[in-house]
PDB file of C-alpha atoms in Angstrom:
ATOM      1  CA  UNK A   1       0.333  -0.454  -0.147  1.00  0.00           C
ATOM      2  CA  UNK A   2       2.510   2.447   0.584  1.00  0.00           C
ATOM      3  CA  UNK A   3       5.110   1.427  -2.505  1.00  0.00           C
ATOM      4  CA  UNK A   4       1.249   2.421  -4.282  1.00  0.00           C
ATOM      5  CA  UNK A   5       1.004   5.466  -2.650  1.00  0.00           C
ATOM      6  CA  UNK A   6       4.333   6.377  -3.303  1.00  0.00           C
ATOM      7  CA  UNK A   7       4.481   5.439  -6.934  1.00  0.00           C
ATOM      8  CA  UNK A   8       1.356   7.653  -7.385  1.00  0.00           C
ATOM      9  CA  UNK A   9       2.641  10.554  -6.015  1.00  0.00           C
ATOM     10  CA  UNK A  10       5.872  10.658  -7.686  1.00  0.00           C
ATOM     11  CA  UNK A  11       3.230  10.467 -10.604  1.00  0.00           C
ATOM     12  CA  UNK A  12       1.479  13.084  -9.349  1.00  0.00           C
ATOM     13  CA  UNK A  13       4.610  15.446  -8.441  1.00  0.00           C
ATOM     14  CA  UNK A  14       6.166  14.443 -12.562  1.00  0.00           C
ATOM     15  CA  UNK A  15       2.622  15.413 -14.202  1.00  0.00           C
ATOM     16  CA  UNK A  16       2.064  18.936 -11.939  1.00  0.00           C
ATOM     17  CA  UNK A  17       5.750  19.286 -12.841  1.00  0.00           C
ATOM     18  CA  UNK A  18       5.050  18.837 -17.376  1.00  0.00           C
ATOM     19  CA  UNK A  19       2.040  21.189 -16.616  1.00  0.00           C
ATOM     20  CA  UNK A  20       4.259  24.224 -14.349  1.00  0.00           C
ATOM     21  CA  UNK A  21       5.259  26.798 -17.344  1.00  0.00           C
ATOM     22  CA  UNK A  22       8.626  26.793 -18.515  1.00  0.00           C
ATOM     23  CA  UNK A  23      10.337  30.552 -18.639  1.00  0.00           C
ATOM     24  CA  UNK A  24      13.690  31.241 -19.891  1.00  0.00           C
ATOM     25  CA  UNK A  25      15.234  35.015 -20.934  1.00  0.00           C
ATOM     26  CA  UNK A  26      16.866  35.348 -23.880  1.00  0.00           C
ATOM     27  CA  UNK A  27      18.933  38.126 -25.516  1.00  0.00           C
ATOM     28  CA  UNK A  28      17.835  40.991 -28.009  1.00  0.00           C
ATOM     29  CA  UNK A  29      16.100  39.440 -31.781  1.00  0.00           C
ATOM     30  CA  UNK A  30      14.818  41.122 -33.773  1.00  0.00           C
ATOM     31  CA  UNK A  31      13.502  38.273 -36.482  1.00  0.00           C
ATOM     32  CA  UNK A  32      11.085  35.565 -34.769  1.00  0.00           C
ATOM     33  CA  UNK A  33      10.109  32.598 -37.473  1.00  0.00           C
ATOM     34  CA  UNK A  34       7.839  29.804 -35.593  1.00  0.00           C
ATOM     35  CA  UNK A  35       7.144  25.894 -36.548  1.00  0.00           C
ATOM     36  CA  UNK A  36       4.948  23.489 -36.448  1.00  0.00           C
ATOM     37  CA  UNK A  37       2.125  24.619 -35.435  1.00  0.00           C
ATOM     38  CA  UNK A  38       3.022  25.837 -32.528  1.00  0.00           C
ATOM     39  CA  UNK A  39       1.002  28.815 -31.276  1.00  0.00           C
ATOM     40  CA  UNK A  40       2.809  31.830 -29.819  1.00  0.00           C
ATOM     41  CA  UNK A  41       1.557  35.215 -27.851  1.00  0.00           C
ATOM     42  CA  UNK A  42       3.876  38.286 -29.415  1.00  0.00           C
ATOM     43  CA  UNK A  43       4.064  40.969 -26.048  1.00  0.00           C
ATOM     44  CA  UNK A  44       5.924  43.846 -25.956  1.00  0.00           C
ATOM     45  CA  UNK A  45       8.050  44.644 -23.270  1.00  0.00           C
ATOM     46  CA  UNK A  46      10.454  45.600 -21.939  1.00  0.00           C
ATOM     47  CA  UNK A  47      12.845  42.602 -21.387  1.00  0.00           C
ATOM     48  CA  UNK A  48      13.299  39.668 -23.872  1.00  0.00           C
ATOM     49  CA  UNK A  49      11.940  36.358 -23.121  1.00  0.00           C
ATOM     50  CA  UNK A  50       9.307  32.856 -23.299  1.00  0.00           C
ATOM     51  CA  UNK A  51       6.926  31.314 -21.584  1.00  0.00           C
ATOM     52  CA  UNK A  52       6.449  28.149 -22.845  1.00  0.00           C
ATOM     53  CA  UNK A  53       3.070  26.182 -21.566  1.00  0.00           C
ATOM     54  CA  UNK A  54       1.046  22.837 -22.370  1.00  0.00           C
ATOM     55  CA  UNK A  55       1.326  19.142 -23.365  1.00  0.00           C
ATOM     56  CA  UNK A  56       4.611  19.173 -25.322  1.00  0.00           C
ATOM     57  CA  UNK A  57       6.100  21.781 -23.002  1.00  0.00           C
ATOM     58  CA  UNK A  58       9.060  20.364 -22.936  1.00  0.00           C
ATOM     59  CA  UNK A  59       9.631  19.638 -26.376  1.00  0.00           C
ATOM     60  CA  UNK A  60      10.291  23.145 -27.635  1.00  0.00           C
ATOM     61  CA  UNK A  61      13.135  24.780 -28.613  1.00  0.00           C
ATOM     62  CA  UNK A  62      14.583  27.760 -29.940  1.00  0.00           C
ATOM     63  CA  UNK A  63      17.797  29.003 -31.046  1.00  0.00           C
ATOM     64  CA  UNK A  64      18.745  32.569 -31.868  1.00  0.00           C
ATOM     65  CA  UNK A  65      21.282  33.951 -34.155  1.00  0.00           C
ATOM     66  CA  UNK A  66      22.263  37.405 -35.743  1.00  0.00           C
ATOM     67  CA  UNK A  67      19.430  38.394 -33.906  1.00  0.00           C
ATOM     68  CA  UNK A  68      16.925  35.762 -35.402  1.00  0.00           C
ATOM     69  CA  UNK A  69      14.986  33.861 -32.780  1.00  0.00           C
ATOM     70  CA  UNK A  70      13.248  30.819 -34.217  1.00  0.00           C
ATOM     71  CA  UNK A  71      10.431  28.507 -32.580  1.00  0.00           C
ATOM     72  CA  UNK A  72       9.815  24.669 -33.090  1.00  0.00           C
ATOM     73  CA  UNK A  73       9.422  21.318 -31.948  1.00  0.00           C
ATOM     74  CA  UNK A  74      12.583  18.981 -31.359  1.00  0.00           C
ATOM     75  CA  UNK A  75      12.923  17.164 -34.357  1.00  0.00           C
ATOM     76  CA  UNK A  76      10.789  13.968 -33.215  1.00  0.00           C
ATOM     77  CA  UNK A  77       7.900  16.151 -32.854  1.00  0.00           C
ATOM     78  CA  UNK A  78       8.064  17.718 -34.739  1.00  0.00           C
ATOM     79  CA  UNK A  79       4.599  19.065 -36.730  1.00  0.00           C
ATOM     80  CA  UNK A  80       3.042  18.251 -33.411  1.00  0.00           C
ATOM     81  CA  UNK A  81       2.557  21.222 -31.266  1.00  0.00           C
ATOM     82  CA  UNK A  82      -1.189  22.110 -31.152  1.00  0.00           C
ATOM     83  CA  UNK A  83      -1.003  22.153 -28.022  1.00  0.00           C
ATOM     84  CA  UNK A  84       2.040  23.574 -27.493  1.00  0.00           C
ATOM     85  CA  UNK A  85       1.341  27.769 -25.981  1.00  0.00           C
ATOM     86  CA  UNK A  86       4.157  29.661 -26.024  1.00  0.00           C
ATOM     87  CA  UNK A  87       4.224  33.651 -25.136  1.00  0.00           C
ATOM     88  CA  UNK A  88       7.296  36.247 -26.567  1.00  0.00           C
ATOM     89  CA  UNK A  89       7.968  39.194 -25.160  1.00  0.00           C
ATOM     90  CA  UNK A  90       9.806  41.305 -27.203  1.00  0.00           C
ATOM     91  CA  UNK A  91      11.851  44.634 -27.314  1.00  0.00           C
ATOM     92  CA  UNK A  92      12.219  45.400 -30.914  1.00  0.00           C
ATOM     93  CA  UNK A  93      10.904  43.334 -33.287  1.00  0.00           C
ATOM     94  CA  UNK A  94      11.031  44.117 -37.178  1.00  0.00           C
ATOM     95  CA  UNK A  95       9.867  40.552 -38.868  1.00  0.00           C
ATOM     96  CA  UNK A  96       7.286  37.900 -37.788  1.00  0.00           C
ATOM     97  CA  UNK A  97       7.674  34.210 -39.968  1.00  0.00           C
ATOM     98  CA  UNK A  98       5.677  31.871 -39.122  1.00  0.00           C
ATOM     99  CA  UNK A  99       5.345  28.552 -41.190  1.00  0.00           C
ATOM    100  CA  UNK A 100       4.398  24.518 -40.801  1.00  0.00           C
ATOM    101  CA  UNK A 101       0.415  25.600 -39.707  1.00  0.00           C
ATOM    102  CA  UNK A 102       2.125  27.652 -36.845  1.00  0.00           C
ATOM    103  CA  UNK A 103      -0.377  30.632 -35.268  1.00  0.00           C
ATOM    104  CA  UNK A 104       1.089  33.909 -34.471  1.00  0.00           C
ATOM    105  CA  UNK A 105      -1.016  36.395 -32.381  1.00  0.00           C
ATOM    106  CA  UNK A 106      -0.633  40.215 -30.409  1.00  0.00           C
ATOM    107  CA  UNK A 107      -3.705  39.978 -28.290  1.00  0.00           C
ATOM    108  CA  UNK A 108      -2.167  43.955 -27.838  1.00  0.00           C
ATOM    109  CA  UNK A 109      -1.554  46.616 -30.874  1.00  0.00           C
ATOM    110  CA  UNK A 110       1.641  46.526 -32.451  1.00  0.00           C
ATOM    111  CA  UNK A 111       3.112  49.839 -32.278  1.00  0.00           C
ATOM    112  CA  UNK A 112       6.210  50.941 -34.447  1.00  0.00           C
ATOM    113  CA  UNK A 113       7.069  52.546 -38.033  1.00  0.00           C
ATOM    114  CA  UNK A 114       8.403  49.539 -40.467  1.00  0.00           C
ATOM    115  CA  UNK A 115       7.252  45.943 -39.929  1.00  0.00           C
ATOM    116  CA  UNK A 116       6.910  42.313 -42.287  1.00  0.00           C
ATOM    117  CA  UNK A 117       4.611  39.565 -42.203  1.00  0.00           C
ATOM    118  CA  UNK A 118       5.448  36.315 -44.321  1.00  0.00           C
ATOM    119  CA  UNK A 119       3.368  33.245 -43.874  1.00  0.00           C
ATOM    120  CA  UNK A 120       3.773  29.607 -46.297  1.00  0.00           C
ATOM    121  CA  UNK A 121       2.473  26.920 -45.330  1.00  0.00           C
ATOM    122  CA  UNK A 122      -1.228  27.190 -44.053  1.00  0.00           C
ATOM    123  CA  UNK A 123       0.549  29.732 -41.508  1.00  0.00           C
ATOM    124  CA  UNK A 124      -0.938  32.707 -39.611  1.00  0.00           C
ATOM    125  CA  UNK A 125      -1.045  35.422 -38.177  1.00  0.00           C
ATOM    126  CA  UNK A 126      -4.034  37.531 -36.229  1.00  0.00           C
ATOM    127  CA  UNK A 127      -2.833  41.356 -35.282  1.00  0.00           C
ATOM    128  CA  UNK A 128      -3.766  45.231 -34.731  1.00  0.00           C
ATOM    129  CA  UNK A 129      -1.389  47.360 -35.295  1.00  0.00           C
ATOM    130  CA  UNK A 130      -0.124  51.113 -35.106  1.00  0.00           C
ATOM    131  CA  UNK A 131       2.614  50.656 -38.302  1.00  0.00           C
ATOM    132  CA  UNK A 132       3.956  53.358 -41.186  1.00  0.00           C
ATOM    133  CA  UNK A 133       4.717  50.959 -43.580  1.00  0.00           C
ATOM    134  CA  UNK A 134       4.139  47.533 -43.746  1.00  0.00           C
ATOM    135  CA  UNK A 135       5.449  44.752 -45.947  1.00  0.00           C
ATOM    136  CA  UNK A 136       3.906  41.122 -46.249  1.00  0.00           C
ATOM    137  CA  UNK A 137       4.114  38.291 -47.330  1.00  0.00           C
ATOM    138  CA  UNK A 138       1.231  35.186 -48.275  1.00  0.00           C
ATOM    139  CA  UNK A 139       1.578  31.908 -49.815  1.00  0.00           C
ATOM    140  CA  UNK A 140       0.873  28.020 -50.129  1.00  0.00           C
ATOM    141  CA  UNK A 141      -1.914  28.577 -47.901  1.00  0.00           C
ATOM    142  CA  UNK A 142      -0.436  31.251 -45.606  1.00  0.00           C
ATOM    143  CA  UNK A 143      -2.987  34.106 -43.873  1.00  0.00           C
ATOM    144  CA  UNK A 144      -2.724  37.483 -42.425  1.00  0.00           C
ATOM    145  CA  UNK A 145      -5.306  39.040 -40.875  1.00  0.00           C
ATOM    146  CA  UNK A 146      -5.202  42.671 -39.687  1.00  0.00           C
ATOM    147  CA  UNK A 147      -6.876  45.554 -37.946  1.00  0.00           C
ATOM    148  CA  UNK A 148      -5.927  48.750 -37.085  1.00  0.00           C
ATOM    149  CA  UNK A 149      -3.625  52.135 -39.480  1.00  0.00           C
ATOM    150  CA  UNK A 150      -1.151  51.991 -41.553  1.00  0.00           C
ATOM    151  CA  UNK A 151       0.007  54.713 -43.945  1.00  0.00           C
ATOM    152  CA  UNK A 152       0.897  51.882 -46.566  1.00  0.00           C
ATOM    153  CA  UNK A 153       1.541  48.446 -47.409  1.00  0.00           C
ATOM    154  CA  UNK A 154       2.753  45.760 -50.349  1.00  0.00           C
ATOM    155  CA  UNK A 155       1.361  42.856 -49.923  1.00  0.00           C
ATOM    156  CA  UNK A 156       2.777  40.242 -52.203  1.00  0.00           C
ATOM    157  CA  UNK A 157      -0.119  37.412 -52.718  1.00  0.00           C
ATOM    158  CA  UNK A 158       0.201  33.492 -54.408  1.00  0.00           C
ATOM    159  CA  UNK A 159      -0.548  30.381 -54.838  1.00  0.00           C
ATOM    160  CA  UNK A 160      -3.949  30.401 -52.025  1.00  0.00           C
ATOM    161  CA  UNK A 161      -1.935  32.986 -49.291  1.00  0.00           C
ATOM    162  CA  UNK A 162      -5.046  35.080 -47.783  1.00  0.00           C
ATOM    163  CA  UNK A 163      -4.648  38.529 -46.643  1.00  0.00           C
ATOM    164  CA  UNK A 164      -8.146  40.128 -45.158  1.00  0.00           C
ATOM    165  CA  UNK A 165      -7.080  43.289 -43.448  1.00  0.00           C
ATOM    166  CA  UNK A 166     -10.341  44.739 -44.203  1.00  0.00           C
ATOM    167  CA  UNK A 167     -10.069  45.733 -40.943  1.00  0.00           C
ATOM    168  CA  UNK A 168      -7.033  47.829 -41.234  1.00  0.00           C
ATOM    169  CA  UNK A 169      -6.958  51.141 -42.569  1.00  0.00           C
ATOM    170  CA  UNK A 170      -4.047  52.105 -44.894  1.00  0.00           C
ATOM    171  CA  UNK A 171      -4.015  55.540 -46.846  1.00  0.00           C
ATOM    172  CA  UNK A 172      -2.186  53.596 -49.904  1.00  0.00           C
ATOM    173  CA  UNK A 173      -2.240  50.473 -51.192  1.00  0.00           C
ATOM    174  CA  UNK A 174      -0.403  47.858 -53.613  1.00  0.00           C
ATOM    175  CA  UNK A 175      -0.602  44.073 -54.362  1.00  0.00           C
ATOM    176  CA  UNK A 176       0.202  41.518 -56.547  1.00  0.00           C
ATOM    177  CA  UNK A 177      -1.183  38.142 -56.093  1.00  0.00           C
ATOM    178  CA  UNK A 178      -1.694  35.352 -58.378  1.00  0.00           C
ATOM    179  CA  UNK A 179      -2.263  31.153 -58.891  1.00  0.00           C
ATOM    180  CA  UNK A 180      -4.684  31.792 -56.366  1.00  0.00           C
ATOM    181  CA  UNK A 181      -4.326  34.629 -53.952  1.00  0.00           C
ATOM    182  CA  UNK A 182      -7.377  36.187 -52.894  1.00  0.00           C
ATOM    183  CA  UNK A 183      -6.548  40.019 -50.810  1.00  0.00           C
ATOM    184  CA  UNK A 184      -9.340  42.039 -48.712  1.00  0.00           C
ATOM    185  CA  UNK A 185      -7.812  45.591 -47.544  1.00  0.00           C
ATOM    186  CA  UNK A 186      -8.830  48.993 -47.014  1.00  0.00           C
ATOM    187  CA  UNK A 187      -7.183  51.784 -48.107  1.00  0.00           C
ATOM    188  CA  UNK A 188      -8.745  55.607 -48.200  1.00  0.00           C
ATOM    189  CA  UNK A 189      -6.506  57.916 -50.537  1.00  0.00           C
ATOM    190  CA  UNK A 190      -4.538  55.441 -53.351  1.00  0.00           C
ATOM    191  CA  UNK A 191      -4.351  51.665 -54.902  1.00  0.00           C
ATOM    192  CA  UNK A 192      -2.010  49.420 -57.306  1.00  0.00           C
ATOM    193  CA  UNK A 193      -2.993  46.215 -58.191  1.00  0.00           C
ATOM    194  CA  UNK A 194      -1.903  43.449 -60.090  1.00  0.00           C
ATOM    195  CA  UNK A 195      -3.786  39.926 -60.492  1.00  0.00           C
ATOM    196  CA  UNK A 196      -2.110  37.059 -62.603  1.00  0.00           C
ATOM    197  CA  UNK A 197      -3.107  33.676 -63.672  1.00  0.00           C
ATOM    198  CA  UNK A 198      -6.069  33.855 -60.776  1.00  0.00           C
ATOM    199  CA  UNK A 199      -6.280  35.545 -57.790  1.00  0.00           C
ATOM    200  CA  UNK A 200      -9.111  37.700 -56.047  1.00  0.00           C
ATOM    201  CA  UNK A 201      -9.223  41.315 -54.861  1.00  0.00           C
ATOM    202  CA  UNK A 202     -11.652  43.159 -52.940  1.00  0.00           C
ATOM    203  CA  UNK A 203     -11.379  46.772 -51.830  1.00  0.00           C
ATOM    204  CA  UNK A 204     -13.200  48.749 -49.426  1.00  0.00           C
ATOM    205  CA  UNK A 205     -12.259  52.457 -49.117  1.00  0.00           C
ATOM    206  CA  UNK A 206     -13.199  54.457 -52.072  1.00  0.00           C
ATOM    207  CA  UNK A 207      -9.728  55.549 -52.908  1.00  0.00           C
ATOM    208  CA  UNK A 208      -9.198  57.936 -54.524  1.00  0.00           C
ATOM    209  CA  UNK A 209      -7.000  57.841 -56.540  1.00  0.00           C
ATOM    210  CA  UNK A 210      -7.281  53.446 -58.769  1.00  0.00           C
ATOM    211  CA  UNK A 211      -4.727  51.413 -60.589  1.00  0.00           C
ATOM    212  CA  UNK A 212      -5.822  47.541 -62.073  1.00  0.00           C
ATOM    213  CA  UNK A 213      -4.671  45.358 -64.578  1.00  0.00           C
ATOM    214  CA  UNK A 214      -5.702  41.396 -64.402  1.00  0.00           C
ATOM    215  CA  UNK A 215      -3.874  39.384 -66.500  1.00  0.00           C
ATOM    216  CA  UNK A 216      -4.622  35.645 -67.606  1.00  0.00           C
ATOM    217  CA  UNK A 217      -7.779  35.932 -64.858  1.00  0.00           C
ATOM    218  CA  UNK A 218      -8.647  37.182 -61.707  1.00  0.00           C
ATOM    219  CA  UNK A 219     -11.199  39.325 -60.538  1.00  0.00           C
ATOM    220  CA  UNK A 220     -10.654  42.547 -58.488  1.00  0.00           C
ATOM    221  CA  UNK A 221     -13.668  44.803 -56.898  1.00  0.00           C
ATOM    222  CA  UNK A 222     -14.097  47.906 -55.803  1.00  0.00           C
ATOM    223  CA  UNK A 223     -17.135  48.499 -52.979  1.00  0.00           C
ATOM    224  CA  UNK A 224     -18.792  51.146 -52.546  1.00  0.00           C
ATOM    225  CA  UNK A 225     -18.532  52.315 -49.503  1.00  0.00           C
ATOM    226  CA  UNK A 226     -21.653  55.447 -49.299  1.00  0.00           C
TER     227      UNK A 226
END
């Protein structure tokens, strides 16, 4: 009986430890790349650190080199991060790069001059922004969903990528879509749209200046908000 109680106690302690968040202080970085279905929440902070929780928290690894932070599962757990959650606290962030079904989100407004977002392989980035210059690239089923305010944005979308920025108010937007990409934007001053080999673009905001070009299929719709 005592032996059974000891075994149960050991198992309970091991389970409790496994459920505790893992916290690590990290060095400065300005680019983050996320892989393996991991969900990352970005938090602006005065320090750089990572807090990992979830079923497979012990199997998450990070790599830092030359300002780049990679967050992924260990090799034996590749593409198995659906029950793993990572909070990344950052001082400065220039590039968000989501891959392999990862989810990157920010529960607070990202406020800065410039930001670049890349998504591919079914990954998703969701955030609220107040930035001057935004560059977005969405390919191979990657999805970008943004809200807030930008002065100008440049979007490159192809091979099934999606950009759902109808809640992101921009002054100027330049869009290039091909091979089945889908884009929704909000622009008030001007848009420059180029669609090749299939794709759809929907524009809200009644921009004053509209330049559009299609080649080998594709649709461009300007929505009248009046």
